[in-house]
Amino acid sequence: QVQLVESGGGLVQPGGSLRLSCLASGSVFATDAMGWYRQAPGKQRQLVARMVSGGSTFYADSVKGRFTISRDNAKNTVSLQMNSLKPEDTAVYYCNVYHYGDGMNYWGKGTLVTVSS
C-alpha cells in the first residue's frame, strides 16, 4: 500500500507561481513512476507531468516550459514547480504513483489550485 499526501495548492494570480509537493509513504520504490495529474471542473483527469526511474520526464504540451517536476527518492517526495500560471491551469491536482511490478496506481486526495485575478 502507498499513501500520498499533497500540499502547496492555493489561490494565485495569473503569471504567478506555486510549488506542489507530495509525500509518499508505504511501499514506494525507486523504480516506480511518480507524477501529477489534474482535473478541472467538468473535465477528465489528465496527466500533467511524470518522472520515471532514471529521471526521464514527460510533460503535457500545455505545461511544457512552465512546469517542472522533481523527485527525491531518499525522501519519497515528488514536487511540481508551476510558473507563469494561467487561469486554465485551475484544477484539482493529484499526486500519483504507479508500480510497474503489479500495475497498481495510487492517488492522493488532491490539492486545489486556483489561478484568478
XYZ file of N, CA and C in Angstrom:
351
model
N 0.833 -1.194 0.000
C 0.000 0.000 0.000
C 0.870 1.248 0.000
N 0.358 2.265 -0.637
C 1.043 3.548 -0.708
C 0.066 4.643 -0.304
N 0.508 5.537 0.532
C -0.302 6.699 0.909
C 0.389 7.948 0.383
N -0.394 8.820 -0.205
C 0.131 10.042 -0.804
C -0.584 11.254 -0.216
N 0.187 12.249 0.178
C -0.382 13.473 0.739
C 0.196 14.667 -0.006
N -0.698 15.413 -0.662
C -0.279 16.598 -1.411
C -0.368 17.841 -0.538
N 0.433 18.827 -0.900
C 0.368 20.135 -0.250
C 0.833 21.198 -1.235
N 0.495 22.455 -0.918
C 1.009 23.561 -1.713
C 0.011 24.233 -2.623
N -1.209 23.734 -2.702
C -2.197 24.386 -3.547
C -2.655 25.705 -2.953
N -3.437 26.436 -3.740
C -3.957 27.702 -3.245
C -4.396 28.600 -4.376
N -4.615 29.856 -4.025
C -5.054 30.870 -4.985
C -3.849 31.706 -5.408
N -3.702 31.880 -6.707
C -2.586 32.667 -7.230
C -3.080 33.473 -8.427
N -2.487 34.618 -8.635
C -2.857 35.465 -9.771
C -2.211 34.936 -11.056
N -2.831 35.223 -12.185
C -2.205 34.835 -13.457
C -0.778 35.365 -13.552
N 0.120 34.507 -14.038
C 1.526 34.861 -14.117
C 2.321 34.488 -12.886
N 1.628 34.093 -11.845
C 2.300 33.741 -10.600
C 2.827 32.316 -10.588
N 3.352 31.922 -9.430
C 3.966 30.603 -9.283
C 3.440 29.909 -8.028
N 3.435 28.603 -8.095
C 3.134 27.755 -6.947
C 4.015 26.521 -7.027
N 4.265 25.943 -5.864
C 5.017 24.691 -5.820
C 4.187 23.661 -5.061
N 3.869 22.571 -5.727
C 3.143 21.474 -5.103
C 4.137 20.414 -4.651
N 3.841 19.814 -3.518
C 4.672 18.726 -3.008
C 3.794 17.538 -2.655
N 4.370 16.358 -2.771
C 3.665 15.130 -2.441
C 4.605 14.220 -1.660
N 4.137 13.830 -0.485
C 4.909 12.915 0.351
C 4.290 11.534 0.244
N 5.112 10.574 -0.131
C 4.646 9.194 -0.269
C 5.140 8.358 0.895
N 4.268 7.514 1.415
C 4.667 6.584 2.465
C 4.157 5.198 2.098
N 4.793 4.188 2.677
C 4.411 2.824 2.351
C 5.402 2.209 1.380
N 4.922 1.337 0.523
C 5.783 0.570 -0.382
C 6.055 1.345 -1.677
N 6.935 2.339 -1.567
C 7.324 3.129 -2.735
C 8.732 2.725 -3.125
N 8.912 2.469 -4.408
C 10.193 2.019 -4.905
C 10.775 3.027 -5.886
N 12.101 3.029 -5.968
C 12.772 3.964 -6.873
C 12.382 3.694 -8.321
N 11.924 2.477 -8.605
C 11.535 2.130 -9.976
C 10.112 2.568 -10.307
N 9.374 3.020 -9.312
C 8.006 3.486 -9.568
C 8.019 4.783 -10.358
N 6.968 4.969 -11.133
C 6.748 6.271 -11.761
C 5.986 7.142 -10.774
N 6.390 8.394 -10.676
C 5.678 9.348 -9.817
C 5.316 10.559 -10.665
N 4.149 11.100 -10.413
C 3.752 12.217 -11.245
C 2.557 12.968 -10.717
N 2.084 13.886 -11.527
C 0.955 14.754 -11.193
C -0.076 14.725 -12.311
N -1.318 14.619 -11.909
C -2.457 14.751 -12.798
C -3.296 15.932 -12.317
N -4.198 16.386 -13.170
C -5.125 17.420 -12.745
C -6.493 17.193 -13.358
N -7.488 17.703 -12.657
C -8.859 17.591 -13.133
C -9.574 18.911 -12.919
N -9.927 19.537 -14.025
C -10.674 20.788 -13.971
C -12.171 20.472 -13.912
N -12.968 21.405 -13.428
C -14.416 21.162 -13.333
C -15.014 20.765 -14.674
N -15.745 19.664 -14.695
C -16.406 19.224 -15.904
C -15.508 18.537 -16.912
N -14.256 18.306 -16.532
C -13.312 17.689 -17.468
C -12.728 16.411 -16.883
N -12.130 15.606 -17.754
C -11.497 14.372 -17.304
C -10.136 14.661 -16.683
N -9.717 13.765 -15.823
C -8.390 13.878 -15.232
C -7.353 13.660 -16.324
N -6.325 14.520 -16.303
C -5.296 14.414 -17.325
C -3.901 14.441 -16.713
N -2.978 13.784 -17.398
C -1.601 13.762 -16.936
C -0.962 15.125 -17.168
N -0.295 15.633 -16.143
C 0.407 16.909 -16.243
C 1.898 16.671 -16.426
N 2.480 15.871 -15.540
C 3.912 15.601 -15.600
C 4.187 14.295 -14.886
N 5.201 13.599 -15.362
C 5.548 12.314 -14.772
C 7.048 12.113 -14.874
N 7.598 11.475 -13.826
C 9.009 11.136 -13.825
C 9.131 9.643 -13.551
N 9.911 8.967 -14.382
C 10.105 7.539 -14.203
C 11.523 7.279 -13.699
N 11.803 6.038 -13.349
C 13.138 5.692 -12.842
C 14.175 6.035 -13.900
N 15.292 6.552 -13.451
C 16.315 7.004 -14.378
C 16.220 8.491 -14.650
N 15.110 9.099 -14.246
C 14.974 10.540 -14.357
C 14.275 11.051 -15.599
N 13.833 10.154 -16.459
C 13.118 10.625 -17.656
C 11.800 11.272 -17.261
N 11.477 12.353 -17.963
C 10.263 13.096 -17.635
C 9.345 13.214 -18.848
N 8.076 13.382 -18.532
C 7.064 13.659 -19.549
C 6.234 14.828 -19.070
N 5.923 15.736 -19.994
C 5.069 16.869 -19.683
C 3.953 16.977 -20.720
N 2.782 17.331 -20.261
C 1.715 17.666 -21.188
C 2.117 18.901 -21.986
N 1.704 18.960 -23.229
C 2.081 20.084 -24.088
C 1.672 21.422 -23.465
N 0.561 21.439 -22.771
C 0.024 22.683 -22.231
C 0.875 23.263 -21.108
N 1.781 22.467 -20.528
C 2.574 22.964 -19.401
C 4.066 22.990 -19.701
N 4.474 22.500 -20.860
C 5.897 22.473 -21.210
C 6.493 23.875 -21.157
N 7.658 23.961 -20.527
C 8.324 25.243 -20.395
C 7.869 26.067 -19.209
N 6.780 25.666 -18.568
C 6.265 26.411 -17.413
C 6.329 25.581 -16.130
N 6.124 24.295 -16.232
C 6.117 23.413 -15.063
C 7.367 22.542 -15.059
N 7.845 22.240 -13.862
C 9.000 21.361 -13.704
C 8.725 20.352 -12.602
N 8.884 19.080 -12.928
C 8.706 18.027 -11.929
C 10.065 17.615 -11.388
N 10.092 17.345 -10.089
C 11.322 16.860 -9.472
C 10.972 15.788 -8.451
N 11.962 14.991 -8.130
C 11.712 13.835 -7.268
C 12.914 13.620 -6.368
N 12.644 13.273 -5.121
C 13.681 12.947 -4.163
C 13.382 11.543 -3.645
N 14.093 10.557 -4.166
C 13.820 9.165 -3.783
C 14.154 8.903 -2.314
N 15.141 9.593 -1.802
C 15.531 9.385 -0.403
C 14.417 9.837 0.536
N 13.691 10.875 0.153
C 12.623 11.419 0.994
C 11.237 10.962 0.538
N 11.189 10.204 -0.568
C 9.909 9.758 -1.131
C 8.969 10.922 -1.413
N 9.524 11.945 -2.038
C 8.703 13.099 -2.384
C 8.787 13.370 -3.889
N 7.724 13.939 -4.402
C 7.709 14.436 -5.770
C 7.085 15.826 -5.728
N 7.679 16.745 -6.456
C 7.227 18.136 -6.439
C 6.936 18.618 -7.853
N 6.117 19.644 -7.906
C 5.786 20.250 -9.194
C 5.899 21.760 -9.042
N 6.902 22.333 -9.673
C 7.073 23.776 -9.685
C 6.286 24.329 -10.864
N 5.341 25.206 -10.568
C 4.470 25.747 -11.604
C 4.696 27.250 -11.721
N 5.183 27.669 -12.865
C 5.440 29.080 -13.132
C 4.526 29.587 -14.244
N 4.439 30.888 -14.345
C 3.630 31.524 -15.398
C 2.236 30.914 -15.464
N 1.615 30.808 -14.312
C 0.323 30.147 -14.245
C -0.749 30.917 -15.004
N -1.663 30.143 -15.582
C -2.753 30.701 -16.380
C -4.089 30.281 -15.766
N -5.150 31.028 -16.024
C -6.457 30.618 -15.486
C -6.831 29.188 -15.893
N -6.414 28.761 -17.051
C -6.749 27.395 -17.494
C -5.975 26.307 -16.747
N -5.041 26.709 -15.893
C -4.356 25.738 -15.032
C -5.168 25.438 -13.771
N -6.250 26.154 -13.577
C -7.106 25.933 -12.418
C -7.669 24.516 -12.444
N -7.428 23.782 -11.354
C -7.857 22.392 -11.286
C -7.485 21.826 -9.914
N -8.001 20.642 -9.645
C -7.501 19.868 -8.510
C -6.335 19.029 -9.031
N -5.214 19.142 -8.353
C -4.002 18.434 -8.755
C -3.808 17.211 -7.864
N -3.576 16.075 -8.497
C -3.448 14.812 -7.790
C -2.043 14.236 -7.979
N -1.482 13.774 -6.890
C -0.217 13.050 -6.931
C -0.510 11.594 -7.286
N 0.392 10.989 -8.042
C 0.188 9.610 -8.499
C 1.481 8.819 -8.406
N 1.354 7.590 -7.964
C 2.454 6.625 -8.001
C 1.981 5.399 -8.769
N 2.801 4.963 -9.692
C 2.480 3.760 -10.479
C 3.550 2.710 -10.244
N 3.108 1.542 -9.788
C 4.003 0.416 -9.589
C 4.072 -0.387 -10.873
N 5.219 -0.389 -11.513
C 5.354 -1.182 -12.731
C 5.228 -2.674 -12.446
N 5.670 -3.093 -11.252
C 5.686 -4.527 -10.961
C 4.312 -5.177 -10.995
N 3.313 -4.493 -10.412
C 1.982 -5.085 -10.352
C 0.925 -4.235 -11.038
N 1.345 -3.155 -11.654
C 0.391 -2.330 -12.386
C -0.554 -1.537 -11.513
N -0.221 -1.385 -10.228
C -1.104 -0.661 -9.315
C -0.877 0.843 -9.405
N -1.977 1.579 -9.385
C -1.959 3.042 -9.348
C -2.407 3.513 -7.978
N -1.708 4.481 -7.426
C -2.085 5.069 -6.151
C -2.275 6.570 -6.327
N -3.265 7.107 -5.604
C -3.627 8.515 -5.755
C -3.704 9.219 -4.416
N -3.307 10.478 -4.416
C -3.575 11.319 -3.260
C -4.989 11.859 -3.335
N -5.379 12.638 -2.324
C -6.731 13.183 -2.288
C -6.862 14.457 -3.113
N -5.746 15.028 -3.500
C -5.767 16.195 -4.359
C -5.601 17.502 -3.612
N -5.085 18.488 -4.329
C -4.961 19.839 -3.781
C -5.427 20.821 -4.848
N -6.226 21.793 -4.436
C -6.848 22.716 -5.380
C -5.916 23.874 -5.713
N -5.751 24.097 -7.000
C -5.011 25.260 -7.498
C -5.996 26.151 -8.255
N -6.086 27.390 -7.835
C -6.973 28.338 -8.487
C -6.143 29.511 -8.984
N -6.215 29.759 -10.286
C -5.488 30.873 -10.893
C -6.514 31.916 -11.329
N -6.521 33.019 -10.606
C -7.545 34.032 -10.862
C -7.080 35.381 -10.340
N -7.513 36.434 -11.018
C -7.214 37.777 -10.555
C -8.350 38.313 -9.695
